[in-house]
Coordinates of C-alpha atoms and ligand atoms in Angstrom, one line a residue:
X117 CA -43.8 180.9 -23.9
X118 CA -40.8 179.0 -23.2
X119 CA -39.1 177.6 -26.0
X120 CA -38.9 173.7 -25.7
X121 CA -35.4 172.2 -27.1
X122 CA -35.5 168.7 -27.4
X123 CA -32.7 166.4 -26.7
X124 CA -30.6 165.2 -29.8
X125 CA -32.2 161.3 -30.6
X126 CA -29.1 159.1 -29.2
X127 CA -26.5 158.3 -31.9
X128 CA -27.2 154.9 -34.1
X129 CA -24.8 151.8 -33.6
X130 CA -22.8 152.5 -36.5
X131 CA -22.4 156.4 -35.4
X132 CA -20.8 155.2 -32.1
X133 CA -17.4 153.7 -33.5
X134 CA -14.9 156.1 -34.1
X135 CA -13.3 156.2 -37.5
X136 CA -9.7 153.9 -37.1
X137 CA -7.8 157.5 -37.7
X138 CA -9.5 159.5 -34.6
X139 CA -9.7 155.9 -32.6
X140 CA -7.6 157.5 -29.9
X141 CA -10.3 160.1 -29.0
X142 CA -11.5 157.6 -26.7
X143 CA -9.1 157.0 -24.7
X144 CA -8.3 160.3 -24.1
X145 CA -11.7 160.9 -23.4
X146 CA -11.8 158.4 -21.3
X147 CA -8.7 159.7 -19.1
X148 CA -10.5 163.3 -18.7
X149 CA -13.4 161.4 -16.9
X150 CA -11.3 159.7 -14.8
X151 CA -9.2 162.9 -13.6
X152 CA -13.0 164.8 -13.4
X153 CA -12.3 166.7 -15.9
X154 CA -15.3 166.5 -18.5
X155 CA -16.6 169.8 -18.9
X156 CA -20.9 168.6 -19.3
X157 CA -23.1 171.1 -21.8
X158 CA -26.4 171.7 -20.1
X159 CA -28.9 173.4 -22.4
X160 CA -30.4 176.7 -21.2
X161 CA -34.4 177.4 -21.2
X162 CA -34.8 181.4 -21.6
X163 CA -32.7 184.2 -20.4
X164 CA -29.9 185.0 -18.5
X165 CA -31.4 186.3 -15.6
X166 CA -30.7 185.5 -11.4
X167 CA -32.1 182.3 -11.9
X168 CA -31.5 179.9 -14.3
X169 CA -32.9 176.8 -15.6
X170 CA -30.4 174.7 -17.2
X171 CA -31.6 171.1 -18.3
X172 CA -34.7 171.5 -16.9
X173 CA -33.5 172.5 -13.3
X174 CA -33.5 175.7 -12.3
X175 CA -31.0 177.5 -10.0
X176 CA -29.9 180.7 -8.7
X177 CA -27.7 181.4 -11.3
X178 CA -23.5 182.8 -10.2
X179 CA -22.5 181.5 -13.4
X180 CA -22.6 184.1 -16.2
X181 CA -21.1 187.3 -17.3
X182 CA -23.7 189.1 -17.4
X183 CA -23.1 191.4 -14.5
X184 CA -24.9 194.3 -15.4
X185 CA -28.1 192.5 -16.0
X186 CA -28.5 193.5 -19.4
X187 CA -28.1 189.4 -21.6
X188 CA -31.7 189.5 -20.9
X189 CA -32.6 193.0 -21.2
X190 CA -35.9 193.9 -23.7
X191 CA -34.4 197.4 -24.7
X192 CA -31.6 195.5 -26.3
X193 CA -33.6 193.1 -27.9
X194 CA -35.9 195.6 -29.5
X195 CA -32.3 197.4 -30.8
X196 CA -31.5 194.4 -32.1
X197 CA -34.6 194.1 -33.7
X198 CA -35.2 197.4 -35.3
X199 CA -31.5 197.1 -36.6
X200 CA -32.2 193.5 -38.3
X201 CA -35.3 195.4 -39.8
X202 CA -33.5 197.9 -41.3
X203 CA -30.3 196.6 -42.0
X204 CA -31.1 193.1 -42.3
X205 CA -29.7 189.6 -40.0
X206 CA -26.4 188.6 -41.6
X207 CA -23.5 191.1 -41.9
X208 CA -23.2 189.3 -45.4
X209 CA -19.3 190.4 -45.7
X210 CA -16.3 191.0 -43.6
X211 CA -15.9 195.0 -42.5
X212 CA -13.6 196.0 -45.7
X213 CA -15.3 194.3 -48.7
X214 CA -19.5 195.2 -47.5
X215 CA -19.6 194.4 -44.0
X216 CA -19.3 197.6 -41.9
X217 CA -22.7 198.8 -41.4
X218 CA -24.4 201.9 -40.4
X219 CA -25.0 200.2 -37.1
X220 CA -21.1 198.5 -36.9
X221 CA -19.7 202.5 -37.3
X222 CA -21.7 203.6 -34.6
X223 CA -20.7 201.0 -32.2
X224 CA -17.4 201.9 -32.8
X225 CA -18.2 205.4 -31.9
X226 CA -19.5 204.5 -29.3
X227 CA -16.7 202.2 -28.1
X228 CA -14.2 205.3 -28.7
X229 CA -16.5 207.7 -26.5
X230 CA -16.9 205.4 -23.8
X231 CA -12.9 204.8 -23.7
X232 CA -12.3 208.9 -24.6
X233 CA -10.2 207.5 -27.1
X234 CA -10.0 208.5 -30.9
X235 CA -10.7 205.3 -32.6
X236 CA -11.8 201.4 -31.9
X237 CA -12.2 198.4 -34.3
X238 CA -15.2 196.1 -33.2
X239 CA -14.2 192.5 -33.7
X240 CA -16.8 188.9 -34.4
X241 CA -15.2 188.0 -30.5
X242 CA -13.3 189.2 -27.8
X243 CA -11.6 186.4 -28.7
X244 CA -10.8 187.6 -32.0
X245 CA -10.0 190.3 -30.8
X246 CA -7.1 189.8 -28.8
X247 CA -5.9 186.7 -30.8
X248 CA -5.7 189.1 -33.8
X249 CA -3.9 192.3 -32.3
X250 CA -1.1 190.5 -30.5
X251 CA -0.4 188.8 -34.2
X252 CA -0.7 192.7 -35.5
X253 CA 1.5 193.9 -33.2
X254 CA 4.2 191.6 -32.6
X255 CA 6.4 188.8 -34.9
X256 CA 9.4 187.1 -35.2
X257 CA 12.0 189.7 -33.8
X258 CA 9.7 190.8 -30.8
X259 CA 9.4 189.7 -27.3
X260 CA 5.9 189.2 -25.7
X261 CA 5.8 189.1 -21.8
X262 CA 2.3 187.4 -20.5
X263 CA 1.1 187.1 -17.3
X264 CA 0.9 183.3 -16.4
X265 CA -3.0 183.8 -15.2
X266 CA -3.7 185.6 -18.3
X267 CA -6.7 184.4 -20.8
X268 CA -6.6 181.9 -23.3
X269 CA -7.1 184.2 -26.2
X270 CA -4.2 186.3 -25.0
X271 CA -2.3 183.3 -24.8
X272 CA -3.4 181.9 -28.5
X273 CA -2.2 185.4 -29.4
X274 CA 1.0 185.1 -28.5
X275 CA 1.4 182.2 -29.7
X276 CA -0.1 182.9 -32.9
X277 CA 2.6 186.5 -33.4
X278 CA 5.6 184.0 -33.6
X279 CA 7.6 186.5 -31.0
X280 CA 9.4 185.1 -28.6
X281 CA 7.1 184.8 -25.4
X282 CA 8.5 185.0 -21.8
X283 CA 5.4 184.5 -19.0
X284 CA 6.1 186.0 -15.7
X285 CA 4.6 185.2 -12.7
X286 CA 1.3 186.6 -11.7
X287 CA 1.5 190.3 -11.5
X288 CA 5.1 190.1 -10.6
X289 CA 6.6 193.6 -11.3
X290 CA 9.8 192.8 -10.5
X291 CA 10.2 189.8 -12.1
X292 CA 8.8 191.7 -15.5
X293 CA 10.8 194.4 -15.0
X294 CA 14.3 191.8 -14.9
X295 CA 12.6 189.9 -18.0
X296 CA 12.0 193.2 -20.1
X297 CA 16.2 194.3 -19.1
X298 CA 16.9 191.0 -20.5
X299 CA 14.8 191.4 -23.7
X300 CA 16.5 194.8 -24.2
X301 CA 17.8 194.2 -27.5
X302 CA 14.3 192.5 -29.2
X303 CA 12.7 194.6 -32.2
X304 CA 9.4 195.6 -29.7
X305 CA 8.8 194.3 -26.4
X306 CA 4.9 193.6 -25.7
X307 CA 3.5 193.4 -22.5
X308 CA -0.1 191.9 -22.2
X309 CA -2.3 191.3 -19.1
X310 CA -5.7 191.0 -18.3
X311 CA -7.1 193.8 -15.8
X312 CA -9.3 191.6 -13.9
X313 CA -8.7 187.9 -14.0
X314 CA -11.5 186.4 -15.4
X315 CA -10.5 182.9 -13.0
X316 CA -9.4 184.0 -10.1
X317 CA -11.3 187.9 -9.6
X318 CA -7.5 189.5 -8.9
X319 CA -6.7 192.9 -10.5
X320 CA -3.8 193.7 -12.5
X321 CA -1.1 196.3 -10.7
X322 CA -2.4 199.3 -13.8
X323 CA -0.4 202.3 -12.8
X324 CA 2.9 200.4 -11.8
X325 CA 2.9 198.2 -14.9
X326 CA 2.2 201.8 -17.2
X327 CA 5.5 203.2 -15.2
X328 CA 7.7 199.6 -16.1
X329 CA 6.2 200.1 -19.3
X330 CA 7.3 203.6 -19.8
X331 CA 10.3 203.2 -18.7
X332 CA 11.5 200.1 -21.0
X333 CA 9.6 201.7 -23.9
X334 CA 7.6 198.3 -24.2
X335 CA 4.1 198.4 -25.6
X336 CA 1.4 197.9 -22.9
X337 CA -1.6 196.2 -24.4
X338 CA -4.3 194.9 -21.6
X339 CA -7.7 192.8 -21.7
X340 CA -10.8 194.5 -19.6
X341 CA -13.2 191.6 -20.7
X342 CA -14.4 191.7 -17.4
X343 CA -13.6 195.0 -16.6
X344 CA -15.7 197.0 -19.1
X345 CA -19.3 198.2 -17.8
X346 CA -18.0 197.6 -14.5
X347 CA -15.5 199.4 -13.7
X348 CA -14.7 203.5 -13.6
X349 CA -16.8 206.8 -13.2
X350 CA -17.9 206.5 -16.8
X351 CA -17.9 202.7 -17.0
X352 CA -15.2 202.0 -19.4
X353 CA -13.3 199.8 -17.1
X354 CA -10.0 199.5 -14.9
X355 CA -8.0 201.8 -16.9
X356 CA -9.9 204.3 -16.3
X357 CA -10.8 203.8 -12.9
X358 CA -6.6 203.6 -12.3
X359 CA -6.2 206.9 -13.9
X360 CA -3.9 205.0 -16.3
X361 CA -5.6 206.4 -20.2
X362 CA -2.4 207.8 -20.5
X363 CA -0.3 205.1 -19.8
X364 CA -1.5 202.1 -21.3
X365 CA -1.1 201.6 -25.4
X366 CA -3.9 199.1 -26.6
X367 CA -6.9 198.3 -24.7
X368 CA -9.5 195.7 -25.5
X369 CA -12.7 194.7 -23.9
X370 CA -15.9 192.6 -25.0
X371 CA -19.4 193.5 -25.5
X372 CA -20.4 189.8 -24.6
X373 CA -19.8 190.1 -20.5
X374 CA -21.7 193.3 -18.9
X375 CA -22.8 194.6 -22.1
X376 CA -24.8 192.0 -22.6
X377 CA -24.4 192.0 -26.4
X378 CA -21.8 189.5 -28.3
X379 CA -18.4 190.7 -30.2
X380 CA -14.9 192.5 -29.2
X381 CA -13.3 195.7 -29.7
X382 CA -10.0 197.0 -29.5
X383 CA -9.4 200.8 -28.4
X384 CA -7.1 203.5 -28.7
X385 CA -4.8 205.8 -31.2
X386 CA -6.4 206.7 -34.5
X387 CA -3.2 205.3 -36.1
X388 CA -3.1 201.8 -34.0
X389 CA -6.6 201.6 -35.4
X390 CA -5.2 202.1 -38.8
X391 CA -2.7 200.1 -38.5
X392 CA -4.8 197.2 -37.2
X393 CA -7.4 197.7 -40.1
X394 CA -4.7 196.5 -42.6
X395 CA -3.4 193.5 -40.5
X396 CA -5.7 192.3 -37.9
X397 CA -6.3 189.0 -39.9
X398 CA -9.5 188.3 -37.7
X399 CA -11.3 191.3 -38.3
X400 CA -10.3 191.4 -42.4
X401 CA -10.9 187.7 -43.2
X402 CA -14.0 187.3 -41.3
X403 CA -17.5 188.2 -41.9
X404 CA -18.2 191.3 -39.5
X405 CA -20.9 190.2 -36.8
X406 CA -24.2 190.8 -37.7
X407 CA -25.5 194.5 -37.7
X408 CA -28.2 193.5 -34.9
X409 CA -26.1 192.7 -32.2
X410 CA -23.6 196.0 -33.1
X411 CA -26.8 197.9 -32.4
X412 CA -27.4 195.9 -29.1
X413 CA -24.4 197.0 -28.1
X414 CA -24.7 200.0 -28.6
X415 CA -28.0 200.5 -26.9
X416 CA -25.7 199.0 -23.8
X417 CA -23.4 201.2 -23.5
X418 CA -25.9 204.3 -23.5
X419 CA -27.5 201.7 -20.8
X420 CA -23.8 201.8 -18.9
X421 CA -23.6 205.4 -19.1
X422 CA -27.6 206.0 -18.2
X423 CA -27.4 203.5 -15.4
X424 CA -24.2 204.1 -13.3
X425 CA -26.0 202.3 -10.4
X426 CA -25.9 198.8 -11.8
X427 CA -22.1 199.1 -11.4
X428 CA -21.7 200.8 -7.8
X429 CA -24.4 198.2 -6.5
X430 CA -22.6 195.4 -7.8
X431 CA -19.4 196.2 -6.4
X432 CA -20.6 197.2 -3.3
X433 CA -22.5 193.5 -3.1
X434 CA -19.7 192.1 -4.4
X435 CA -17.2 193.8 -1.2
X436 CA -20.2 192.4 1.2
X437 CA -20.0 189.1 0.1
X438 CA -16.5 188.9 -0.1
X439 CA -16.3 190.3 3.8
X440 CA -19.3 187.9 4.7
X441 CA -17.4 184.5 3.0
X442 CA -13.7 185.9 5.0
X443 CA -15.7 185.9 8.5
X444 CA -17.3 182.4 7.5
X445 CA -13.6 181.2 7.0
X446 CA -14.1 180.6 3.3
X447 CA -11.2 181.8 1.5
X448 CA -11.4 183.8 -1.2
X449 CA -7.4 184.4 -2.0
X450 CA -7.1 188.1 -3.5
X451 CA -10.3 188.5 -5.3
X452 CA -11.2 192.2 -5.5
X453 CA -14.5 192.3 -7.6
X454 CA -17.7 190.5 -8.9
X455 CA -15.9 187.7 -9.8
X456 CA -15.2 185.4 -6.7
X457 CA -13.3 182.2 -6.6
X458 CA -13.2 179.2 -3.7
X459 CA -10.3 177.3 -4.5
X460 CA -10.4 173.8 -3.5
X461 CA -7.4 172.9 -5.3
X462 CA -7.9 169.3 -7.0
X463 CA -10.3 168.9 -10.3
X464 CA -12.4 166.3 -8.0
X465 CA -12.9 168.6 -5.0
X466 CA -14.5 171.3 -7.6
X467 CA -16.8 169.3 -9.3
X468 CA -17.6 168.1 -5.6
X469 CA -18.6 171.7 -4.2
X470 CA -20.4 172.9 -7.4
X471 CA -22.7 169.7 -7.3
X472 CA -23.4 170.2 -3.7
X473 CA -24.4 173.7 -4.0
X474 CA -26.4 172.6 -6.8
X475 CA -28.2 170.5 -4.7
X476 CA -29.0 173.5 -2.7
X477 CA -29.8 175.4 -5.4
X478 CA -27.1 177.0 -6.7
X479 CA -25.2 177.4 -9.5
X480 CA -22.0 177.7 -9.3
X481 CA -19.1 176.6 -11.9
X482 CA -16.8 173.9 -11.4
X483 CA -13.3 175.5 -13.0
X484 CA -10.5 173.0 -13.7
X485 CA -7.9 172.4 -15.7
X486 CA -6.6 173.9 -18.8
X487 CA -8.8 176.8 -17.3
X488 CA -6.4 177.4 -14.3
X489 CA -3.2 175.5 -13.7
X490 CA -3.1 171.8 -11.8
X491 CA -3.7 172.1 -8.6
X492 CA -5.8 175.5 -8.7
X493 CA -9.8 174.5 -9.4
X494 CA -12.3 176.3 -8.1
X495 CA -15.6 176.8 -7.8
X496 CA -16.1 180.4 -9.7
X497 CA -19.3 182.7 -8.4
X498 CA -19.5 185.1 -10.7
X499 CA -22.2 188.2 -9.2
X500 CA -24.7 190.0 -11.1
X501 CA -26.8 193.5 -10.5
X502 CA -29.4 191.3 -10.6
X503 CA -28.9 189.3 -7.3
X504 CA -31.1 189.6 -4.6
X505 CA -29.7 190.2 -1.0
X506 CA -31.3 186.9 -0.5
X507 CA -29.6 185.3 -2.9
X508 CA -26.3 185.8 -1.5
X509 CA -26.8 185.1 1.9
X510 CA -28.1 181.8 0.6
X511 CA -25.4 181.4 -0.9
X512 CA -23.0 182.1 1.8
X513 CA -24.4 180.2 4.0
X514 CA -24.4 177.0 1.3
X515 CA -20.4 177.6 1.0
X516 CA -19.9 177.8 4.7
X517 CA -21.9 174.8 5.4
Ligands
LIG234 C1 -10.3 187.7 -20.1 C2 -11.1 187.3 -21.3 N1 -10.7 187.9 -22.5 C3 -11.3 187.6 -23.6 C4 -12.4 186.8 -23.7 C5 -13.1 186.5 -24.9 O1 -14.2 187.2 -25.1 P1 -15.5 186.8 -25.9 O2 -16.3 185.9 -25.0 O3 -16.2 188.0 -26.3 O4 -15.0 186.1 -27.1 C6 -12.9 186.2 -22.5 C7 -14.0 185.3 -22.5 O5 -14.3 184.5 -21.6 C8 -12.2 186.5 -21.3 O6 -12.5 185.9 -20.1

């Protein structure tokens, strides 16, 4: 049965004034609506699955993560529950005081095997994750270069270290590679970049950015949110599939897109792990997530490594589409995997498409500002294992029309 979710009673009279000291939250409330840029919160009813049913209408759904199929997937749920049996809901402490689990250490096992790496650290959030590693890693005396499409929490990161931070253009090597000569004389240099760009579908230049790296001595630390389950013989994402385990310093991924699971983790040397264990501030002032979803995620990435189908079918669906949308004249820029943007440029135009493809049936993010830059919203279709044939024709012929 369906859980029903009632909608919250509308606030009383006196609720709807705001307090004198946050009075100007409605005007600039007010000035989002008029530039389109009100982000609505639909309520979901059920699973992630190919078709979704978000307040009450239900739609083809090209607007999750959950590219593997696995969000909705019994054989995690019954991990989950058998570890809340055994171990209980709530974590109930963060990892160094009670936190880490049975079921949190063999996550990160499992995280290290997927990677081949010697040791991870499995974070609340991806999030978290990156937020708390760039701090780790960098401060005051250091230099951090940041791609100027990369994700929010890398950004907060940066931000968050204190280091100086220099963004270069979108996987401009050259630029970098002037930026890091300048930055010659900074404590560390740290370069961070998402492997596939969670906005726009592109894919980081891996094995050239390990050779600038190696050659300035800079730190290469990279995101694979979107990357990991999808990508590489084994599943463990871009790196891997670029040949690059060698050349790349820090890696972190989720366990909330393809996994299907919630949390983050960051990868690699036993030492970097050691290291981060004593100063990621995220991961030793907060409550570890609960041991239920570390076992989910586990369970997912047996599922990755059992099921190396869900990953060539989606990228081979994904390569179709992409072909069938170029010969329809809908432009796609330089996407090169599941995640497939139509730019339409202004906030208003976005909002425009992704309601008329809802009124076909299909749903499909608006993505607008502080998301990408002015001037750069899109409507994002994001593809799952799960999508029939069917669905994206439909859905190519709803773009094209
Ligand atoms: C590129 C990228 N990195 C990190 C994150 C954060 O991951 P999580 O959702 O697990 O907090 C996201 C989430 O959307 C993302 O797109």
């Amino acid at each position: 049965m369906p859980c029903r979710i009632e909608n919250p009673p509308p606030p009383s009279a006196a609720a709807t004034t705001l307090p004198e000291p946050l009075a100007w939250i409605d005007g600039d409330l007010a000035r989002l609506a008029a530039d389109d840029l009100v982000r609505p919160r639909r309520v979901r009813t059920g699973k992630q699955s190919a078709r979704v049913s978000l307040d009450g209408i239900e739609m083809v759904n090209f607007g999750s993560n959950d590219y593997l199929g696995y969000a909705g997937d019994v054989r995690l749920t019954k991990a989950a529950s058998k570890a809340a049996c055994a171990e209980g809901f709530g974590a109930g402490a963060s990892p160094l005081v009670s936190g880490h689990s049975q079921a949190h250490e063999a996550l990160e096992r499992a995280v290290a095997d997927l990677l081949a790496v010697e040791a991870a650290l499995v974070f609340p959030s991806g999030f978290a994750a990156n937020t708390a590693t760039i701090a780790a890693l960098a401060g005051a005396d250091d230099v951090i270069f940041s791609d100027e499409r990369n994700h929010a929490s890398l950004i907060d990161g940066c931000r968050l270290s204190r280091a100086r931070v220099v963004v270069y253009p979108h996987r401009d090597l050259t630029a970098l590679d002037h930026l890091l000569d300048a930055a010659a004389a900074a404590r560390r240099r740290l370069v961070v970049t998402d492997t596939l760009f969670s906005m726009d579908g592109t894919v980081a230049p891996l094995a050239d950015l390990c050779e600038l790296a190696r050659r300035h001595a800079a730190i290469l630390m990279v995101d694979e949110a979107h990357a990991t389950g999808v990508f590489g013989a084994r599943g463990s994402g871009l790196v891997e599939q670029a040949g690059c385990e060698g050349g790349v310093h820090v890696r972190v991924g989720t366990l909330s897109k393809a996994l299907g699971a919630a949390g983050g983790f960051v990868a690699g040397h036993g030492r970097l792990v050691e290291w981060l264990r004593h100063r990621a501030r995220a991961w030793i002032f907060s409550t570890a997530h609960p041991p239920a979803v570390a076992a989910a995620a586990t369970r997912a990435i047996a599922l990755v490594a059992a099921e190396p189908e869900r990953r060539r079918h989606l990228l081979a669906r994904a390569a179709e589409f992409r072909t069938d949308l170029a010969a329809r004249n809908v432009a796609t820029g330089d996407a090169a995997a599941q995640i497939v943007p139509v730019v339409t440029g202004t906030a208003t135009a976005a909002v425009a498409l992704a309601g008329r493809l809802a009124a076909r049936g299909y749903f499909v993010p608006a993505i607008r500002p502080p998301s990408v830059p002015a001037g750069g919203s899109l409507a994002r279709v994001s593809l799952s294992w799960l999508h029939s044939e069917a669905d994206l024709a439909g859905l190519a012929d709803a773009l094209a029309g």
